[in-house]
Coordinates of C-alpha atoms in Angstrom, one line a residue:
Chain X
X1 CA -59.2 49.6 6.8
X2 CA -56.6 51.4 4.7
X3 CA -55.8 50.8 1.0
X4 CA -52.6 48.9 2.0
X5 CA -54.5 46.6 4.3
X6 CA -57.1 45.9 1.7
X7 CA -54.4 44.9 -0.9
X8 CA -52.9 42.6 1.7
X9 CA -56.3 41.0 2.4
X10 CA -56.8 40.4 -1.4
X11 CA -53.4 38.9 -1.6
X12 CA -54.1 36.6 1.3
X13 CA -57.4 35.5 -0.2
X14 CA -55.7 34.8 -3.6
X15 CA -53.0 32.8 -2.0
X16 CA -55.6 30.8 -0.1
X17 CA -57.6 30.1 -3.2
X18 CA -54.7 29.1 -5.3
X19 CA -52.7 27.5 -2.4
X20 CA -49.7 29.8 -3.2
X21 CA -46.9 30.0 -0.5
X22 CA -47.7 33.0 1.7
X23 CA -44.0 33.8 2.2
X24 CA -43.9 34.7 -1.5
X25 CA -47.2 36.3 -2.1
X26 CA -47.3 38.2 1.2
X27 CA -43.6 38.6 1.6
X28 CA -43.8 37.0 5.1
X29 CA -40.6 35.7 6.8
X30 CA -40.1 32.0 6.6
X31 CA -38.3 30.5 9.6
X32 CA -36.7 27.1 9.4
X33 CA -35.2 25.6 12.6
X34 CA -33.0 22.6 12.4
X35 CA -32.8 21.0 15.8
X36 CA -31.3 23.5 18.2
X37 CA -28.3 24.2 16.0
X38 CA -29.5 26.3 13.1
X39 CA -32.1 28.9 12.3
X40 CA -32.7 30.0 8.7
X41 CA -34.8 33.2 8.2
X42 CA -36.0 34.1 4.8
X43 CA -37.4 37.5 3.8
X44 CA -35.7 39.4 6.6
X45 CA -35.2 43.1 6.7
X46 CA -31.7 43.3 8.3
X47 CA -30.0 42.8 11.6
X48 CA -30.9 45.1 14.5
X49 CA -28.8 43.6 17.2
X50 CA -26.0 41.0 17.2
X51 CA -24.5 39.5 20.3
X52 CA -23.2 35.9 20.8
X53 CA -26.3 35.2 23.0
X54 CA -29.0 37.2 21.2
X55 CA -29.7 38.2 17.6
X56 CA -32.5 40.5 16.7
X57 CA -33.7 40.5 13.1
X58 CA -36.2 42.8 11.5
X59 CA -39.0 41.4 9.4
X60 CA -42.4 42.4 8.0
X61 CA -44.2 40.9 11.0
X62 CA -42.0 42.4 13.6
X63 CA -38.6 41.8 15.3
X64 CA -37.5 38.2 15.5
X65 CA -35.4 37.4 18.5
X66 CA -33.1 34.4 18.4
X67 CA -31.5 33.6 21.8
X68 CA -28.9 31.0 22.6
X69 CA -25.2 30.5 23.2
X70 CA -22.2 31.0 20.9
X71 CA -24.4 32.4 18.1
X72 CA -22.8 33.2 14.8
X73 CA -24.2 34.4 11.5
X74 CA -23.1 31.7 9.1
X75 CA -24.4 33.5 6.1
X76 CA -26.3 36.6 5.2
X77 CA -27.6 37.5 1.8
X78 CA -30.5 39.8 0.8
X79 CA -33.2 37.1 1.2
X80 CA -31.8 34.9 3.9
X81 CA -29.9 34.9 7.1
X82 CA -28.5 31.7 8.6
X83 CA -27.8 31.6 12.3
X84 CA -25.9 28.8 14.0
X85 CA -25.0 28.0 17.6
X86 CA -26.8 26.5 20.5
X87 CA -30.3 27.9 19.9
X88 CA -32.6 28.2 23.0
X89 CA -35.4 30.4 21.9
X90 CA -36.9 32.0 18.8
X91 CA -39.6 34.7 19.4
X92 CA -41.4 37.3 17.3
X93 CA -41.9 40.6 18.9
X94 CA -44.8 42.4 17.2
Chain V
X1 CA -20.8 22.9 2.5
X2 CA -17.5 21.6 1.1
X3 CA -18.5 22.8 -2.3
X4 CA -19.2 26.3 -0.9
X5 CA -15.9 26.3 0.9
X6 CA -14.1 25.2 -2.3
X7 CA -15.9 27.9 -4.2
X8 CA -14.8 30.6 -1.7
X9 CA -11.3 29.2 -1.9
X10 CA -11.2 29.4 -5.7
X11 CA -12.4 33.0 -5.7
X12 CA -10.2 34.0 -2.8
X13 CA -11.3 35.4 0.5
X14 CA -10.2 37.6 3.4
X15 CA -10.8 37.1 7.1
X16 CA -11.3 40.5 8.6
X17 CA -12.0 42.1 12.0
X18 CA -14.4 45.0 12.0
X19 CA -14.2 47.3 15.0
X20 CA -16.6 50.0 15.9
X21 CA -19.9 50.9 17.5
X22 CA -22.4 50.3 14.7
X23 CA -21.5 46.8 13.7
X24 CA -25.0 45.6 12.9
X25 CA -25.4 48.6 10.5
X26 CA -22.2 47.6 8.8
X27 CA -23.4 44.1 8.3
X28 CA -26.8 45.4 6.9
X29 CA -25.1 47.8 4.6
X30 CA -22.6 45.2 3.4
X31 CA -25.4 42.8 2.4
X32 CA -27.5 45.6 1.0
X33 CA -24.7 46.3 -1.4
X34 CA -24.8 42.7 -2.6
X35 CA -21.5 41.9 -0.9
X36 CA -21.2 38.3 0.3
X37 CA -20.3 38.1 4.0
X38 CA -20.2 34.9 5.9
X39 CA -19.1 33.3 9.2
X40 CA -19.8 36.4 11.2
X41 CA -18.6 35.9 14.8
X42 CA -18.9 38.4 17.6
X43 CA -15.5 38.6 19.2
X44 CA -16.5 41.2 21.8
X45 CA -18.9 44.0 22.2
X46 CA -17.1 46.3 19.7
X47 CA -15.6 43.7 17.3
X48 CA -16.8 41.1 14.9
X49 CA -14.8 38.7 12.8
X50 CA -16.1 37.8 9.3
X51 CA -15.1 36.5 5.9
X52 CA -15.5 38.4 2.7
X53 CA -14.5 37.9 -0.9
X54 CA -11.2 39.4 -1.9
X55 CA -12.7 41.6 -4.6
X56 CA -15.1 43.2 -2.1
X57 CA -12.5 44.2 0.4
X58 CA -12.2 47.8 -0.8
X59 CA -16.0 48.3 -0.8
X60 CA -16.2 46.9 2.7
X61 CA -13.5 49.4 3.9
X62 CA -15.6 52.3 2.3
X63 CA -18.7 51.1 4.1
X64 CA -16.9 50.7 7.4
X65 CA -15.3 54.2 7.1
X66 CA -18.7 55.7 6.5
X67 CA -19.9 54.3 9.8
X68 CA -16.6 55.1 11.6
X69 CA -15.6 51.5 11.9
X70 CA -12.2 50.1 11.4
X71 CA -11.3 47.1 9.3
X72 CA -8.2 44.9 9.8
X73 CA -7.1 41.9 7.8
X74 CA -6.4 38.8 9.8
X75 CA -5.6 36.5 6.9
X76 CA -5.9 36.2 3.2
X77 CA -6.6 32.9 1.6
X78 CA -7.6 31.4 -1.7
X79 CA -6.3 30.5 -5.1
X80 CA -6.3 34.0 -6.5
X81 CA -3.6 34.9 -4.0
X82 CA -1.2 32.4 -5.6
X83 CA -0.6 34.7 -8.6
X84 CA 0.2 37.5 -6.2
X85 CA 2.4 35.3 -4.1
X86 CA 4.3 34.0 -7.1
X87 CA 4.9 37.5 -8.3
X88 CA 6.4 38.6 -5.0
X89 CA 8.3 35.3 -4.5
X90 CA 10.0 34.8 -7.9
X91 CA 12.9 32.8 -6.6
X92 CA 10.4 30.5 -4.8
X93 CA 8.4 30.0 -8.0
X94 CA 11.6 29.2 -10.0
X95 CA 12.8 26.8 -7.3
X96 CA 9.4 25.1 -7.2
X97 CA 9.4 24.6 -11.0
X98 CA 13.0 23.3 -10.9
X99 CA 12.1 20.9 -8.1
X100 CA 9.1 19.6 -10.1
X101 CA 11.2 19.3 -13.1
X102 CA 13.9 17.4 -11.1
X103 CA 11.3 15.1 -9.6
X104 CA 9.9 14.4 -13.1
X105 CA 13.4 13.7 -14.6
X106 CA 14.6 11.6 -11.6
X107 CA 11.4 9.6 -11.6
X108 CA 11.7 8.8 -15.3
X109 CA 15.2 7.4 -14.7
X110 CA 16.4 4.0 -13.5
X111 CA 18.1 4.5 -10.1
X112 CA 18.4 1.1 -8.6
X113 CA 18.8 -2.3 -10.2
X114 CA 18.1 -5.4 -8.2
X115 CA 18.9 -8.9 -9.5
X116 CA 17.1 -11.9 -8.0
X117 CA 18.7 -15.1 -9.1
X118 CA 19.7 -18.5 -7.8
X119 CA 22.0 -19.2 -10.7
X120 CA 25.7 -19.7 -10.4
X121 CA 26.4 -16.5 -12.3
X122 CA 27.7 -13.7 -10.1
X123 CA 25.3 -10.8 -9.7
X124 CA 28.0 -8.3 -10.4
X125 CA 28.7 -10.0 -13.7
X126 CA 25.0 -9.9 -14.6
X127 CA 24.9 -6.2 -13.8
X128 CA 28.0 -5.7 -15.9
X129 CA 26.6 -7.5 -18.9
X130 CA 23.3 -5.6 -18.5
X131 CA 25.3 -2.3 -18.4
X132 CA 26.8 -3.2 -21.7
X133 CA 23.3 -3.8 -23.1
X134 CA 22.3 -0.3 -21.9
X135 CA 20.6 -1.1 -18.7
X136 CA 22.3 0.8 -15.9
X137 CA 21.6 3.4 -13.3
X138 CA 20.7 7.0 -14.3
X139 CA 19.5 6.2 -17.8
X140 CA 16.0 7.2 -18.9
X141 CA 13.5 4.4 -18.7
X142 CA 11.9 5.4 -22.0
X143 CA 15.1 4.8 -23.9
X144 CA 15.3 1.2 -22.8
X145 CA 13.8 -1.6 -24.8
X146 CA 13.3 -4.3 -22.2
X147 CA 12.3 -7.0 -24.6
X148 CA 15.4 -6.4 -26.7
X149 CA 17.6 -6.5 -23.6
X150 CA 15.9 -9.7 -22.4
X151 CA 16.3 -11.4 -25.8
X152 CA 20.0 -10.3 -26.1
X153 CA 20.8 -11.5 -22.6
X154 CA 19.1 -14.8 -23.0
X155 CA 20.9 -15.3 -26.3
X156 CA 24.3 -14.9 -24.5
X157 CA 23.3 -17.3 -21.7
X158 CA 21.9 -20.6 -22.8
X159 CA 21.9 -21.8 -19.2
X160 CA 19.2 -19.3 -18.3
X161 CA 15.6 -20.4 -18.9
X162 CA 13.7 -17.3 -18.0
X163 CA 14.4 -13.6 -17.5
X164 CA 11.9 -10.9 -16.4
X165 CA 12.7 -7.3 -16.1
X166 CA 10.1 -5.4 -14.0
X167 CA 10.0 -1.7 -13.6
X168 CA 8.7 -0.4 -10.3
X169 CA 9.1 3.3 -10.2
X170 CA 12.8 4.1 -10.3
X171 CA 13.7 0.5 -9.4
X172 CA 14.2 -2.3 -11.8
X173 CA 14.0 -5.8 -10.5
X174 CA 15.4 -8.6 -12.7
X175 CA 14.3 -12.1 -12.1
X176 CA 16.6 -14.8 -13.6
X177 CA 15.7 -18.5 -13.5
X178 CA 18.4 -21.0 -14.5
X179 CA 17.3 -24.0 -16.6
X180 CA 17.3 -27.2 -14.6
X181 CA 19.8 -29.8 -15.5
X182 CA 17.6 -32.4 -17.1
X183 CA 18.6 -36.0 -17.6
X184 CA 19.7 -36.7 -21.0
X185 CA 17.4 -39.1 -22.8
X186 CA 18.7 -40.6 -26.0
X187 CA 16.8 -42.1 -28.9
X188 CA 16.3 -45.9 -28.7
X189 CA 18.4 -46.4 -31.8
X190 CA 21.5 -44.8 -30.1
X191 CA 23.6 -47.3 -28.0
X192 CA 23.8 -46.2 -24.4
X193 CA 25.1 -47.6 -21.1
X194 CA 23.3 -47.1 -17.8
X195 CA 25.3 -45.5 -15.1
X196 CA 24.5 -44.6 -11.4
X197 CA 23.1 -41.1 -11.0
X198 CA 23.9 -41.2 -7.3
X199 CA 25.6 -43.3 -4.6
X200 CA 23.7 -46.3 -3.2
X201 CA 23.4 -50.0 -2.6
X202 CA 21.7 -52.0 -5.3
X203 CA 18.6 -53.7 -4.0
X204 CA 16.8 -54.8 -7.1
X205 CA 17.5 -55.1 -10.9
X206 CA 15.3 -55.7 -13.9
X207 CA 17.3 -55.7 -17.0
X208 CA 15.5 -55.5 -20.3
X209 CA 18.4 -54.8 -22.6
X210 CA 22.1 -54.9 -22.0
X211 CA 24.5 -56.7 -19.8
X212 CA 24.6 -56.2 -16.0
X213 CA 27.8 -54.8 -14.5
X214 CA 26.7 -54.9 -10.9
X215 CA 25.1 -57.3 -8.4
X216 CA 22.5 -57.1 -5.7
X217 CA 23.7 -55.6 -2.4
X218 CA 26.7 -54.0 -4.2
X219 CA 27.7 -50.5 -3.3
X220 CA 27.9 -48.1 -6.2
X221 CA 29.0 -44.6 -6.5
X222 CA 27.7 -41.9 -8.8
X223 CA 28.9 -42.5 -12.3
X224 CA 29.6 -46.2 -11.9
X225 CA 28.6 -48.4 -14.8
X226 CA 25.4 -50.4 -14.0
X227 CA 24.4 -51.9 -17.3
X228 CA 26.6 -52.2 -20.3
X229 CA 24.8 -51.3 -23.6
X230 CA 26.5 -54.3 -25.4
X231 CA 25.7 -57.9 -26.2
X232 CA 28.5 -60.3 -27.0
X233 CA 27.6 -62.9 -29.6
X234 CA 29.9 -65.7 -30.6
X235 CA 29.4 -68.1 -33.5
X236 CA 31.2 -71.5 -33.6
X237 CA 34.8 -71.1 -34.6
X238 CA 34.5 -67.4 -34.8
X239 CA 35.9 -64.7 -32.4
X240 CA 33.3 -63.0 -30.2
X241 CA 31.4 -60.1 -31.7
X242 CA 30.3 -57.1 -29.7
X243 CA 27.0 -55.5 -30.6
X244 CA 26.2 -52.1 -29.1
X245 CA 22.6 -51.6 -28.0
X246 CA 20.5 -49.2 -26.2
X247 CA 20.6 -50.5 -22.6
X248 CA 17.3 -50.6 -20.7
X249 CA 16.8 -51.6 -17.1
X250 CA 15.3 -50.6 -13.8
X251 CA 17.9 -50.5 -11.1
X252 CA 16.6 -49.9 -7.6
X253 CA 19.1 -48.9 -5.0
X254 CA 19.0 -47.9 -1.4
X255 CA 20.1 -44.3 -1.0
X256 CA 20.4 -42.0 2.0
X257 CA 19.9 -38.3 2.4
X258 CA 20.6 -35.9 5.2
X259 CA 18.1 -33.1 5.7
X260 CA 17.3 -30.4 8.2
X261 CA 13.7 -29.6 9.1
X262 CA 12.3 -26.8 11.3
X263 CA 9.3 -27.6 13.4
X264 CA 7.4 -25.1 15.5
X265 CA 7.5 -26.0 19.2
X266 CA 3.9 -25.2 19.8
X267 CA 0.5 -25.7 18.3
X268 CA -1.5 -22.5 17.6
X269 CA -5.2 -22.6 18.5
X270 CA -6.1 -19.7 16.2
X271 CA -3.7 -19.2 13.3
X272 CA -5.2 -15.9 12.4
X273 CA -4.8 -14.4 15.8
X274 CA -1.2 -13.2 15.5
X275 CA 0.4 -9.9 16.4
X276 CA 3.4 -7.9 15.3
X277 CA 6.1 -6.3 17.3
X278 CA 8.4 -3.8 15.8
X279 CA 11.9 -3.2 17.1
X280 CA 13.7 -0.1 15.7
X281 CA 17.5 -0.2 15.5
X282 CA 19.1 3.2 14.9
X283 CA 22.8 2.5 14.9
X284 CA 23.5 1.0 18.3
X285 CA 20.2 2.2 19.8
X286 CA 17.4 -0.4 20.1
X287 CA 13.9 0.8 20.6
X288 CA 11.3 -1.9 21.3
X289 CA 7.7 -0.8 20.7
X290 CA 6.4 -3.9 22.5
X291 CA 5.0 -3.3 26.0
X292 CA 7.9 -5.4 27.5
X293 CA 5.7 -8.4 27.9
X294 CA 7.7 -11.6 27.1
X295 CA 4.6 -13.7 27.2
X296 CA 4.5 -14.6 23.6
X297 CA 5.7 -17.1 21.0
X298 CA 8.0 -15.9 18.4
X299 CA 6.9 -16.9 14.9
X300 CA 9.1 -15.2 12.3
X301 CA 11.2 -12.1 11.8
X302 CA 11.2 -9.8 8.9
X303 CA 13.9 -7.2 8.6
X304 CA 13.1 -3.9 6.9
X305 CA 16.0 -1.6 6.0
X306 CA 15.5 2.0 5.2
X307 CA 17.1 3.1 2.0
X308 CA 17.6 6.4 0.2
X309 CA 18.4 6.2 -3.5
X310 CA 19.5 2.7 -3.0
X311 CA 21.9 3.5 -0.1
X312 CA 21.2 1.8 3.1
X313 CA 20.7 4.0 6.2
X314 CA 21.9 2.8 9.6
X315 CA 18.2 2.3 10.5
X316 CA 16.4 -1.0 10.4
X317 CA 13.1 -2.3 11.7
X318 CA 12.6 -5.8 12.9
X319 CA 9.1 -6.9 12.3
X320 CA 8.5 -9.8 14.6
X321 CA 5.4 -11.9 14.1
X322 CA 4.2 -13.7 17.3
X323 CA 1.4 -15.5 18.9
X324 CA 0.2 -14.8 22.4
X325 CA 1.0 -17.6 24.8
X326 CA -2.6 -18.3 25.7
X327 CA -3.2 -19.0 22.0
X328 CA -0.5 -21.8 22.0
X329 CA -0.1 -25.3 23.3
X330 CA 3.4 -27.0 23.5
X331 CA 3.7 -30.1 21.4
X332 CA 5.0 -33.3 23.1
X333 CA 8.3 -34.8 22.0
X334 CA 6.5 -37.6 20.2
X335 CA 4.2 -35.2 18.4
X336 CA 7.3 -33.2 17.3
X337 CA 9.1 -36.3 16.0
X338 CA 6.0 -37.6 14.2
X339 CA 5.6 -34.2 12.5
X340 CA 9.2 -34.1 11.3
X341 CA 8.9 -37.7 10.1
X342 CA 5.6 -37.0 8.3
X343 CA 7.2 -34.0 6.6
X344 CA 10.2 -36.0 5.5
X345 CA 8.0 -38.9 4.3
X346 CA 5.8 -36.5 2.2
X347 CA 8.8 -35.0 0.5
X348 CA 10.8 -38.3 -0.1
X349 CA 7.8 -40.4 -1.2
X350 CA 7.9 -38.3 -4.4
X351 CA 11.4 -39.6 -5.1
X352 CA 11.2 -43.2 -4.0
X353 CA 10.0 -45.6 -1.3
X354 CA 10.9 -44.4 2.2
X355 CA 12.6 -47.2 4.2
X356 CA 13.8 -45.5 7.3
X357 CA 13.9 -42.1 8.9
X358 CA 16.3 -41.5 11.7
X359 CA 16.5 -38.3 13.8
X360 CA 20.2 -37.5 14.5
X361 CA 19.9 -34.4 16.6
X362 CA 17.7 -31.5 17.5
X363 CA 18.3 -28.0 18.6
X364 CA 15.8 -25.4 19.7
X365 CA 16.0 -21.7 19.0
X366 CA 13.2 -19.1 19.2
X367 CA 10.6 -21.7 19.8
X368 CA 11.5 -23.6 16.7
X369 CA 13.1 -27.1 16.8
X370 CA 15.7 -27.7 14.2
X371 CA 16.0 -31.5 13.4
X372 CA 18.8 -33.1 11.6
X373 CA 17.5 -36.3 10.1
X374 CA 18.8 -39.2 7.8
X375 CA 16.4 -40.7 5.4
X376 CA 16.9 -44.0 3.6
X377 CA 14.9 -44.7 0.5
X378 CA 14.7 -47.2 -2.4
X379 CA 14.8 -45.4 -5.7
X380 CA 15.7 -45.8 -9.4
X381 CA 19.2 -44.6 -9.9
X382 CA 20.0 -45.5 -13.5
X383 CA 21.0 -42.8 -16.0
X384 CA 21.7 -43.1 -19.7
X385 CA 25.2 -42.4 -21.0
X386 CA 26.0 -42.5 -24.7
X387 CA 28.5 -45.2 -25.7
X388 CA 31.6 -43.7 -27.3
X389 CA 32.4 -46.5 -29.8
X390 CA 36.0 -45.3 -30.4
X391 CA 37.1 -46.4 -26.9

């Protein structure tokens, strides 16, 4: 176990003990899906691929793939990306 | 979202197309540089459409150039562009301000004056007099003191009871109500005769003071002397002496009236269930918006004329209120006659005692019967008239 992994483990333990949100303490992506029309991804690391049927977004845990129809990026800021369209599938490719 | 849209509109934004091979990298770089980009739509494999703030446009071009991408503006929008637009369209800006100014000035003026009156005074004369008092077209409303004008006008016209000047935008509506001719009632100490206030046949008399001048069943005309306000006294061996008194009597006479009444031909089951049909008349051209169905009962017609600055255009709209036929039942002849008689009775019972109602004729037009009727009533017809002693 490397030094980095150890720090992560400590962080996870602390957030468990104090019931802190892990997306903040561990900088994990938080995905909110509203019906099949909107996906909100917080703590992303940029867009890898953008097509109207597939969007790949980089994150700490791997690449998140949003597939659907007529996809559009409603909003993109440093912390958050909002995707709208007819969402079919959201997967994480580790 | 509306607030966000409004925020973008206030700050100004540009809709752009970015063409190139590394579009995802362009998006990443843009947001890494803290540039707001939204509504990103993939147009085709090498083109995206997005919106950015006006101030970030140059920076986006730099980023795109770095990645060999091209940026083209589709449209600029927002409030910040107004300043730029006004600078490039000076004539438009001046014209816009002038139009605003003209609208403000015109709306603070009186343009049309309408007089609503049932008095004998001619409308043109009223308008002329009001003009002399300062109320005319194309004067500023703020310069007019309506109370003063009303007071001055009423001072000059004793026959007018009430006057109201109402300002409605650029239109002034003047309501004038004439004072009703009231019967003169004199003090009991003043000697008066009683005369007939209308034509009739005397049917009953109760004289309290004065000397009768008429008999029962006598025909009298308006103005005929009914009761003399005098008493003749004669002492033995003296010539008769006339004492003038205040005549008092109750003279009941049979009078007749002719009146027209309009009665609807049909009974409506549901009064609230009416419809409107609009017929547009443009010059000689008639456009009927009704579906052509004639299966309805006409109720009333309201004519609306289009006006510009008080001038009538050759366009009018007939707004016809009607009931569907299935909502109506025709009244029988007896029902119609009973209704007209009831109507007459109700009106004439306020004046006297209704004796007879006779229907003279009836015509029908647009589902409305017009009845001409004669009504005979017994009513009090005496009226006081001051005695002129010099006669």
